[in-house]
Short mmCIF file of C-alpha atoms in Angstrom, two decimals:
data_model
loop_
_atom_site.label_atom_id
_atom_site.label_comp_id
_atom_site.label_asym_id
_atom_site.label_seq_id
_atom_site.Cartn_x
_atom_site.Cartn_y
_atom_site.Cartn_z
CA MET A 1 -17.70 162.87 -29.69
CA GLY A 2 -19.02 165.87 -28.15
CA GLU A 3 -18.95 167.18 -24.36
CA TYR A 4 -20.62 165.76 -21.56
CA SER A 5 -20.69 166.74 -17.95
CA VAL A 6 -20.34 165.15 -14.57
CA GLU A 7 -20.92 166.68 -11.13
CA SER A 8 -17.91 167.83 -8.98
CA ARG A 9 -17.60 167.20 -5.29
CA ASP A 10 -19.55 170.53 -4.54
CA GLY A 11 -22.52 169.46 -6.73
CA GLN A 12 -21.66 171.80 -9.61
CA ALA A 13 -21.64 170.60 -13.26
CA ASN A 14 -18.06 170.20 -14.43
CA PRO A 15 -17.92 170.03 -18.27
CA ARG A 16 -15.00 168.02 -19.71
CA MET A 17 -14.33 166.69 -23.08
CA SER A 18 -14.91 162.80 -23.44
CA THR A 19 -11.98 160.69 -24.14
CA PRO A 20 -12.05 157.30 -26.11
CA HIS A 21 -11.28 155.71 -22.91
CA ALA A 22 -14.03 157.12 -20.87
CA ASP A 23 -16.38 156.58 -23.75
CA TYR A 24 -15.50 152.84 -23.90
CA TYR A 25 -16.39 152.26 -20.42
CA ARG A 26 -19.64 154.30 -20.48
CA LEU A 27 -20.73 152.43 -23.46
CA ARG A 28 -19.79 149.03 -21.98
CA THR A 29 -21.62 149.89 -18.86
CA GLU A 30 -24.71 150.82 -20.87
CA TRP A 31 -24.37 147.59 -22.89
CA LEU A 32 -24.08 145.36 -19.63
CA ARG A 33 -27.06 147.15 -18.23
CA PHE A 34 -29.06 146.61 -21.33
CA LYS A 35 -27.92 143.02 -21.53
CA SER A 36 -28.77 142.19 -17.94
CA GLN A 37 -32.52 143.09 -18.82
CA LEU A 38 -32.69 140.90 -21.77
CA PHE A 39 -30.47 137.94 -20.79
CA ASP A 40 -30.71 135.84 -17.56
CA GLY A 41 -27.31 135.34 -16.23
CA MET A 42 -28.31 132.69 -13.93
CA THR A 43 -29.73 130.16 -16.48
CA GLY A 44 -27.92 131.59 -19.58
CA LEU A 45 -31.35 131.98 -21.30
CA PRO A 46 -32.61 134.89 -23.04
CA ALA A 47 -35.82 136.76 -21.65
CA LEU A 48 -38.98 136.87 -23.75
CA PRO A 49 -38.29 140.49 -25.10
CA ALA A 50 -34.89 139.44 -26.44
CA VAL A 51 -36.28 136.70 -28.65
CA MET A 52 -39.61 138.42 -29.53
CA GLU A 53 -38.50 139.29 -33.13
CA ASP A 54 -37.31 135.64 -33.66
CA ILE A 55 -40.66 134.46 -32.58
CA ARG A 56 -42.57 137.03 -34.73
CA ARG A 57 -40.62 135.64 -37.77
CA MET A 58 -41.37 132.18 -36.82
CA VAL A 59 -45.27 132.89 -36.71
CA GLU A 60 -45.17 134.94 -39.85
CA ASP A 61 -43.11 132.33 -41.84
CA ARG A 62 -45.16 129.39 -40.69
CA GLY A 63 -48.55 130.89 -39.86
CA PHE A 64 -48.46 129.65 -36.15
CA ALA A 65 -46.23 128.80 -33.26
CA ASP A 66 -47.04 126.64 -30.23
CA VAL A 67 -46.39 127.79 -26.58
CA ILE A 68 -45.49 126.00 -23.78
CA TYR A 69 -45.31 127.49 -20.19
CA LEU A 70 -43.42 125.80 -17.52
CA ASP A 71 -43.38 126.98 -13.82
CA LEU A 72 -41.22 126.04 -10.99
CA GLY A 73 -42.27 129.05 -8.65
CA ARG A 74 -45.36 127.59 -7.27
CA SER A 75 -43.73 124.73 -5.81
CA GLY A 76 -44.13 126.30 -2.40
CA GLY A 77 -41.67 127.39 0.26
CA HIS A 78 -38.62 126.02 -1.41
CA GLU A 79 -36.70 129.30 -1.84
CA THR A 80 -37.36 130.28 1.84
CA GLN A 81 -36.78 126.84 3.21
CA LEU A 82 -33.42 126.09 1.09
CA GLY A 83 -32.16 129.61 0.83
CA TRP A 84 -32.11 131.51 -2.61
CA ALA A 85 -28.61 130.15 -3.49
CA ALA A 86 -29.64 126.54 -3.45
CA TYR A 87 -33.04 127.32 -5.20
CA ASP A 88 -31.12 129.23 -7.85
CA GLN A 89 -29.12 126.18 -8.35
CA ALA A 90 -32.16 124.03 -8.86
CA VAL A 91 -33.39 126.34 -11.39
CA ARG A 92 -30.08 126.23 -13.21
CA GLU A 93 -30.30 122.64 -13.30
CA PHE A 94 -33.75 122.64 -14.57
CA ALA A 95 -32.72 125.14 -17.47
CA ARG A 96 -29.90 122.77 -18.39
CA LEU A 97 -32.43 119.75 -18.55
CA LEU A 98 -34.72 121.86 -20.65
CA VAL A 99 -32.12 123.05 -23.09
CA SER A 100 -30.79 119.36 -23.38
CA LEU A 101 -34.24 118.52 -24.92
CA LYS A 102 -32.85 120.12 -28.11
CA GLU A 103 -30.38 117.17 -28.38
CA THR A 104 -33.35 114.80 -28.83
CA ASP A 105 -36.37 114.83 -31.09
CA ILE A 106 -38.41 116.30 -28.39
CA LEU A 107 -37.40 119.82 -29.35
CA ALA A 108 -36.26 120.83 -32.83
CA PRO A 109 -33.14 123.39 -33.36
CA PRO A 110 -35.45 126.19 -34.49
CA ASP A 111 -37.54 125.98 -31.29
CA ILE A 112 -36.90 128.85 -29.02
CA VAL A 113 -36.31 128.48 -25.17
CA CYS A 114 -36.52 131.55 -22.95
CA VAL A 115 -37.62 132.82 -19.52
CA ASP A 116 -40.29 135.23 -19.04
CA THR A 117 -38.04 137.67 -17.27
CA VAL A 118 -34.66 137.63 -15.79
CA ARG A 119 -33.90 135.79 -12.67
CA SER A 120 -37.15 134.15 -13.10
CA ASP A 121 -38.24 130.42 -12.51
CA ARG A 122 -40.87 130.43 -15.29
CA PHE A 123 -39.84 129.20 -18.66
CA LEU A 124 -41.52 129.53 -22.23
CA LEU A 125 -41.14 127.37 -25.26
CA PHE A 126 -42.09 128.44 -28.63
CA LEU A 127 -42.29 125.62 -30.97
CA GLY A 128 -42.48 126.16 -34.82
CA GLU A 129 -42.39 122.58 -36.09
CA GLY A 130 -45.54 120.59 -36.37
CA ASP A 131 -48.70 120.00 -38.53
CA PRO A 132 -50.95 123.03 -38.64
CA GLN A 133 -53.90 120.86 -39.39
CA GLU A 134 -53.59 119.31 -35.97
CA ALA A 135 -54.51 122.77 -34.34
CA GLY A 136 -56.93 121.22 -31.95
CA ARG A 137 -54.57 118.58 -30.65
CA THR A 138 -51.07 119.57 -31.23
CA PRO A 139 -50.49 122.11 -28.33
CA VAL A 140 -51.47 119.90 -25.46
CA GLY A 141 -50.02 116.81 -27.06
CA ARG A 142 -46.50 118.45 -27.27
CA ARG A 143 -46.79 119.97 -23.93
CA GLU A 144 -47.22 116.65 -22.44
CA ARG A 145 -44.50 115.10 -24.17
CA VAL A 146 -42.18 117.92 -23.06
CA VAL A 147 -43.37 117.55 -19.44
CA THR A 148 -42.97 113.80 -19.47
CA ALA A 149 -39.51 114.00 -20.89
CA LEU A 150 -38.44 116.61 -18.28
CA ARG A 151 -39.94 114.49 -15.34
CA GLU A 152 -38.23 111.39 -16.58
CA ARG A 153 -34.93 113.28 -16.48
CA ILE A 154 -35.68 114.84 -13.16
CA GLU A 155 -36.08 111.07 -11.77
CA LEU A 156 -32.62 110.44 -12.96
CA THR A 157 -31.06 113.24 -10.81
CA PRO A 158 -29.29 111.89 -7.65
CA PRO A 159 -31.58 111.02 -4.56
CA GLY A 160 -32.03 114.18 -2.37
CA SER A 161 -31.64 116.50 -5.38
CA VAL A 162 -33.89 119.71 -4.83
CA LEU A 163 -35.12 119.26 -8.33
CA ARG A 164 -37.01 116.32 -7.10
CA THR A 165 -38.97 118.22 -4.65
CA LEU A 166 -40.13 120.80 -7.41
CA ARG A 167 -43.50 120.20 -8.87
CA LEU A 168 -43.78 121.38 -12.32
CA SER A 169 -46.64 123.34 -13.76
CA ALA A 170 -47.35 123.64 -17.19
CA GLY A 171 -49.88 125.35 -19.63
CA HIS A 172 -49.91 125.65 -23.47
CA GLY A 173 -51.37 127.88 -26.18
CA ARG A 174 -51.03 128.73 -29.75
CA VAL A 175 -50.02 131.86 -31.60
CA SER A 176 -51.61 132.29 -35.07
CA LYS A 177 -50.97 134.71 -37.72
CA VAL A 178 -54.16 136.88 -38.02
CA PRO A 179 -54.60 139.84 -40.42
CA ASP A 180 -54.86 143.16 -38.69
CA VAL A 181 -53.46 141.84 -35.52
CA ARG A 182 -50.00 142.80 -34.24
CA THR A 183 -48.03 139.55 -34.08
CA GLU A 184 -46.16 140.76 -30.88
CA ARG A 185 -49.54 141.33 -28.90
CA ALA A 186 -50.64 137.91 -30.19
CA ILE A 187 -47.50 136.33 -28.65
CA GLN A 188 -47.73 138.04 -25.29
CA GLN A 189 -51.35 137.01 -25.22
CA ALA A 190 -50.65 133.26 -25.82
CA ALA A 191 -47.96 133.30 -23.13
CA THR A 192 -50.49 134.86 -20.69
CA ASP A 193 -53.19 132.10 -21.72
CA ALA A 194 -50.55 129.34 -21.19
CA ARG A 195 -49.72 130.83 -17.95
CA LEU A 196 -53.30 131.09 -16.65
CA MET A 197 -54.00 127.38 -17.86
CA SER A 198 -51.10 126.36 -15.85
CA LEU A 199 -52.69 128.16 -12.58
CA VAL A 200 -56.03 126.59 -13.21
CA GLU A 201 -54.72 123.11 -13.48
CA ARG A 202 -52.28 123.53 -10.57
CA GLU A 203 -55.01 124.78 -8.23
CA GLY A 204 -57.37 121.99 -9.04
CA GLY A 205 -54.57 119.43 -8.52
CA GLU A 206 -53.44 121.00 -5.19
CA VAL A 207 -56.85 120.82 -3.75
CA VAL A 208 -56.94 117.06 -4.56
CA ARG A 209 -53.36 116.58 -3.03
CA ARG A 210 -53.95 118.67 0.03
CA ASP A 211 -57.07 116.42 0.68
CA GLU A 212 -54.95 113.44 0.13
CA LEU A 213 -52.30 114.66 2.59
CA SER A 214 -54.92 115.54 5.20
CA ARG A 215 -56.32 111.99 4.96
CA MET A 216 -52.73 110.58 5.36
CA ILE A 217 -52.23 112.65 8.51
CA PHE A 218 -55.52 111.63 10.25
CA GLN A 219 -55.82 107.99 8.86
CA GLY A 220 -52.23 106.94 8.22
CA GLY A 221 -50.68 106.82 4.83
CA VAL A 222 -46.88 106.31 5.28
CA ARG A 223 -44.46 103.55 6.01
CA THR A 224 -40.96 103.55 7.40
CA ALA A 225 -37.86 102.26 5.99
CA PHE A 226 -34.93 101.72 8.34
CA HIS A 227 -31.38 102.02 6.97
CA PRO A 228 -28.67 100.29 9.46
CA ILE A 229 -25.69 102.46 10.62
CA VAL A 230 -22.63 100.23 11.12
CA ARG A 231 -19.25 100.18 12.58
CA LEU A 232 -17.08 99.98 9.45
CA ALA A 233 -14.24 97.81 11.07
CA ASP A 234 -16.69 94.98 11.69
CA ARG A 235 -20.07 96.05 10.22
CA GLU A 236 -21.66 95.73 13.49
CA ILE A 237 -25.03 97.65 13.60
CA ILE A 238 -25.10 100.41 16.01
CA GLY A 239 -28.26 101.93 15.12
CA HIS A 240 -31.01 102.66 12.37
CA GLU A 241 -32.12 105.61 10.51
CA ALA A 242 -35.91 105.90 10.05
CA LEU A 243 -36.91 107.19 6.63
CA THR A 244 -40.40 107.97 5.79
CA ARG A 245 -41.92 106.42 2.42
CA PRO A 246 -45.31 107.12 0.99
CA LEU A 247 -47.56 104.13 0.55
CA ALA A 248 -48.10 103.05 -3.26
CA GLY A 249 -50.92 104.50 -5.20
CA GLY A 250 -50.85 108.17 -4.18
CA SER A 251 -50.43 111.20 -6.30
CA PHE A 252 -47.09 112.12 -4.86
CA ASP A 253 -44.15 110.85 -6.92
CA SER A 254 -41.52 111.00 -4.48
CA VAL A 255 -40.92 111.45 -0.61
CA GLU A 256 -39.18 114.58 -1.32
CA GLU A 257 -42.23 116.05 -3.12
CA LEU A 258 -44.29 114.86 -0.31
CA PHE A 259 -42.41 116.68 2.37
CA ALA A 260 -42.20 120.04 0.07
CA PHE A 261 -46.01 119.70 -0.41
CA ALA A 262 -46.67 119.50 3.48
CA GLU A 263 -44.33 122.49 3.96
CA SER A 264 -46.12 124.74 1.38
CA SER A 265 -49.46 123.65 2.93
CA GLU A 266 -48.58 124.70 6.22
CA LEU A 267 -49.16 121.12 7.52
CA MET A 268 -45.51 120.02 8.13
CA MET A 269 -45.69 119.93 11.93
CA GLU A 270 -48.70 117.59 11.61
CA PHE A 271 -47.24 115.40 9.02
CA GLU A 272 -44.05 115.03 10.82
CA ARG A 273 -45.80 113.86 13.94
CA LEU A 274 -47.49 111.14 11.85
CA CYS A 275 -44.04 110.07 10.32
CA ARG A 276 -42.46 110.12 13.87
CA ARG A 277 -45.02 108.11 15.48
CA THR A 278 -45.00 105.58 12.58
CA ALA A 279 -41.44 105.34 12.80
CA ILE A 280 -41.25 104.78 16.61
CA ARG A 281 -44.18 102.13 16.57
CA ALA A 282 -42.46 100.27 13.56
CA ALA A 283 -39.02 100.33 15.47
CA ALA A 284 -40.35 97.86 17.93
CA ASN A 285 -40.22 95.12 15.11
CA VAL A 286 -36.71 95.78 13.89
CA PRO A 287 -34.10 93.28 14.98
CA LYS A 288 -31.18 94.74 16.72
CA LEU A 289 -32.32 98.14 16.62
CA GLY A 290 -29.73 99.91 18.39
CA LEU A 291 -29.99 103.57 18.43
CA LEU A 292 -33.02 105.18 16.43
CA PHE A 293 -32.06 108.09 14.25
CA LEU A 294 -35.19 110.26 13.56
CA ASN A 295 -34.94 113.22 11.20
CA ALA A 296 -36.31 116.49 12.12
CA SER A 297 -37.31 119.49 9.82
CA PRO A 298 -37.13 122.98 11.32
CA ALA A 299 -41.02 122.51 12.09
CA ALA A 300 -40.32 119.05 13.96
CA VAL A 301 -37.43 120.59 15.92
CA GLU A 302 -39.92 123.25 17.32
CA ASP A 303 -42.76 120.89 17.98
CA PRO A 304 -43.96 121.19 21.57
CA GLU A 305 -44.49 117.35 21.80
CA TRP A 306 -40.74 117.09 22.50
CA SER A 307 -41.15 119.21 25.64
CA THR A 308 -44.23 118.08 26.91
CA GLY A 309 -43.39 114.31 27.17
CA THR A 310 -45.69 113.22 24.40
CA VAL A 311 -42.75 111.79 22.27
CA GLU A 312 -41.64 109.98 25.46
CA GLN A 313 -44.93 108.19 25.71
CA ASP A 314 -44.83 107.12 22.20
CA LEU A 315 -41.24 105.79 22.87
CA THR A 316 -42.32 104.04 25.97
CA GLY A 317 -44.84 101.97 23.99
CA SER A 318 -42.16 100.62 21.86
CA GLY A 319 -39.81 99.89 24.69
CA LEU A 320 -37.58 102.70 23.93
CA ARG A 321 -36.22 105.60 25.98
CA PRO A 322 -34.98 109.17 24.97
CA ALA A 323 -31.29 107.96 25.39
CA ASP A 324 -32.10 105.50 22.51
CA VAL A 325 -33.06 108.29 20.04
CA VAL A 326 -30.83 110.48 18.06
CA VAL A 327 -32.33 113.51 16.48
CA GLU A 328 -31.08 114.44 13.25
CA ILE A 329 -30.94 117.97 12.04
CA THR A 330 -29.44 119.43 8.94
CA GLU A 331 -26.26 121.41 9.14
CA ARG A 332 -28.13 124.49 7.71
CA VAL A 333 -30.86 124.42 10.55
CA ALA A 334 -28.12 123.90 13.10
CA ILE A 335 -25.85 126.86 11.90
CA VAL A 336 -28.18 129.19 9.85
CA ARG A 337 -31.04 129.00 12.33
CA HIS A 338 -28.71 128.56 15.40
CA ASP A 339 -30.41 131.02 17.75
CA GLU A 340 -33.83 129.57 16.93
CA PHE A 341 -32.57 126.05 17.61
CA GLN A 342 -30.98 126.73 20.96
CA GLY A 343 -34.25 126.47 22.89
CA ALA A 344 -35.12 123.05 21.29
CA LEU A 345 -31.45 121.94 21.77
CA LYS A 346 -31.81 122.59 25.35
CA THR A 347 -34.88 120.61 25.70
CA PHE A 348 -33.24 117.63 23.63
CA LYS A 349 -30.44 117.57 26.09
CA GLU A 350 -32.26 117.70 29.18
CA ARG A 351 -34.56 114.97 28.34
CA GLY A 352 -31.72 112.79 27.35
CA TYR A 353 -31.96 112.81 23.47
CA ARG A 354 -28.81 112.70 21.43
CA VAL A 355 -28.22 115.15 18.62
CA ALA A 356 -26.73 114.50 15.01
CA VAL A 357 -25.80 117.14 12.58
CA ASP A 358 -26.85 115.82 9.10
CA ASP A 359 -25.44 116.85 5.74
CA MET A 360 -22.03 118.00 7.05
CA GLY A 361 -20.07 119.46 4.08
CA ALA A 362 -22.68 121.59 2.88
CA GLY A 363 -20.64 124.75 3.79
CA TYR A 364 -22.31 126.34 6.73
CA ALA A 365 -20.57 124.99 9.71
CA SER A 366 -17.82 126.45 11.89
CA LEU A 367 -15.87 124.88 14.68
CA GLN A 368 -17.32 127.59 17.06
CA SER A 369 -21.03 127.08 16.11
CA LEU A 370 -20.66 123.35 16.21
CA ALA A 371 -18.89 123.34 19.60
CA ALA A 372 -22.08 125.41 20.88
CA ILE A 373 -24.42 122.64 19.75
CA GLU A 374 -22.27 119.69 21.33
CA PRO A 375 -23.59 117.05 18.76
CA ASP A 376 -23.11 113.50 19.49
CA PHE A 377 -22.77 112.77 15.83
CA LEU A 378 -21.84 114.30 12.55
CA LYS A 379 -23.16 112.79 9.44
CA PHE A 380 -21.05 113.55 6.45
CA ASP A 381 -22.82 114.28 3.15
CA VAL A 382 -22.89 111.45 0.53
CA SER A 383 -21.24 113.85 -1.97
CA LEU A 384 -18.04 113.76 0.04
CA VAL A 385 -18.14 110.06 0.26
CA ARG A 386 -19.17 109.05 -3.35
CA ASP A 387 -15.97 107.78 -5.18
CA ILE A 388 -13.80 109.00 -2.28
CA ASP A 389 -11.21 106.35 -3.37
CA HIS A 390 -10.66 108.34 -6.51
CA SER A 391 -10.41 111.78 -5.19
CA SER A 392 -7.48 113.10 -3.00
CA ILE A 393 -9.54 116.34 -2.61
CA LYS A 394 -12.42 114.57 -0.88
CA ARG A 395 -10.06 112.55 1.09
CA SER A 396 -8.40 115.65 2.41
CA LEU A 397 -11.63 117.51 3.18
CA LEU A 398 -13.05 114.48 4.86
CA GLU A 399 -10.04 113.90 6.98
CA SER A 400 -10.25 117.62 7.94
CA LEU A 401 -13.80 117.30 9.04
CA ARG A 402 -12.80 114.25 11.16
CA HIS A 403 -10.34 116.36 13.03
CA LEU A 404 -13.12 118.82 13.67
CA ALA A 405 -15.34 116.02 14.91
CA GLU A 406 -12.56 114.96 17.24
CA LYS A 407 -12.34 118.44 18.82
CA ILE A 408 -15.88 118.44 19.69
CA ARG A 409 -15.95 114.90 20.78
CA ALA A 410 -18.45 113.71 18.19
CA ARG A 411 -18.65 110.33 16.44
CA VAL A 412 -18.53 110.43 12.59
CA ILE A 413 -20.90 108.81 10.22
CA ALA A 414 -20.11 108.66 6.59
CA GLU A 415 -23.46 108.41 4.44
CA GLY A 416 -23.85 107.02 0.91
CA VAL A 417 -21.23 104.09 1.18
CA GLU A 418 -21.84 101.90 -1.97
CA ARG A 419 -18.60 100.21 -2.72
CA PRO A 420 -16.02 98.18 -0.76
CA GLU A 421 -13.29 100.56 -2.08
CA GLU A 422 -15.04 103.51 -0.50
CA MET A 423 -15.37 101.64 2.74
CA GLN A 424 -11.69 100.92 2.77
CA THR A 425 -10.69 104.40 2.15
CA LEU A 426 -12.95 105.61 4.91
CA LEU A 427 -11.37 103.15 7.41
CA GLU A 428 -7.86 104.33 6.36
CA LEU A 429 -9.08 107.82 7.02
CA GLY A 430 -10.02 106.77 10.49
CA ILE A 431 -13.82 107.20 9.99
CA GLU A 432 -15.58 104.91 12.43
CA LEU A 433 -19.30 104.65 11.28
CA GLY A 434 -21.06 104.40 8.01
CA GLN A 435 -24.34 103.66 6.28
CA GLY A 436 -25.30 103.04 2.59
CA TYR A 437 -26.36 100.42 -0.11
CA LEU A 438 -23.15 98.44 0.67
CA PHE A 439 -24.71 97.42 4.00
CA HIS A 440 -28.39 97.37 3.16
CA ARG A 441 -30.54 97.66 0.25
CA GLU A 442 -33.96 99.20 1.19
CA GLU A 443 -37.05 97.06 2.04
CA PRO A 444 -40.25 97.83 3.70
CA PRO A 445 -40.42 97.31 7.46
CA PRO A 446 -41.87 94.15 9.00
CA VAL A 447 -45.04 96.01 9.96
CA VAL A 448 -46.58 98.88 8.21
CA VAL A 449 -48.30 100.81 11.08
CA LYS A 450 -51.05 103.33 10.42
CA GLU A 451 -51.58 106.24 12.63
CA PRO A 452 -55.24 105.84 13.96
CA PRO A 453 -57.73 108.78 13.38
CA ALA A 454 -57.26 111.33 16.40
#
């Protein structure tokens, strides 16, 4: 190979002969840079330019190809709310579900799955199978079949999965072989048409859903389910966690989706007020209520109703005091948003509320930051509890977290206890409290309370 030059420290060109070793690393660097622009390292899928030639051959061999556009990026606020790492994980899980359709009759082996660009949350499918005579019906029918299959698989993911909160948007199009039209441009146009279709359908649907959410806020449209928290040694109930559930017949498929939409619509504080008031009023009808655990999102934590006494008035109406209430915040809010939370924490403590840090084990906490919060309870994430009797790693981790709780004088609650063997292991580890299906299968509360119009 010939000569090339590099700059010396004084900025002058410094010609030198290339070596096989240097050439290898230079070419490897160029190849990796090229590959990073064509293949998405996050999902393992190619970007559209990388498969353009394959799509062109598909169109020219068959005369057409159906295009399906799938968009997760308009789910609203997830990346800023969860952090990019958690959102990336959700996108990766969705990509795996999408590729798994090739193992069924939903997608055929020759069908092409790609992202529109690297690091994207927008996906494209190019389907080459099908009957060209059904040009008027096939694209939309195949789109609905794919979307239905994906939604069914998302519903099978564990409760609390970020995937459940994402609202999938879809559009479709068709690339046809047309004389005197460059196939590559026809492919790009079909992908653009499918994307625009998804935007139009989503915007129309979101207007309807926002109206529904507004009606829920001002007229009432949620119920509260109460999950008992028990002392593991004797199963004595020490409190209940209040969980919001949408009423049947609405357009929201899950409570996770409902909360995500409230966040993206900037109605989170108003919606959480409805949930909180509904829970407090319904709590008056729960036998052996004990402590009332109320979940609080970042918006709810910063709600001025905590400091103005409005929440206390609601509690009085149900025969409760602030000392009867435990405000649950997630580990991420408590640690990552520590400075913002300090003002709210001071208010909670001064008025007599207790505090629980939820989802412990997600990787944010440190002893120093938790000690500053002084939580009354630490709730360990269900992922640490599930099948703990079969995992020495989980047992060691949970034991370490128990020692942490003892140092900051917090009581431990293990979430997601489903089997007697799990409970026995938790007892052996010195875990005091637990909740889960082993102690209670969810039922509606005795009374469904609707929030009256303001």
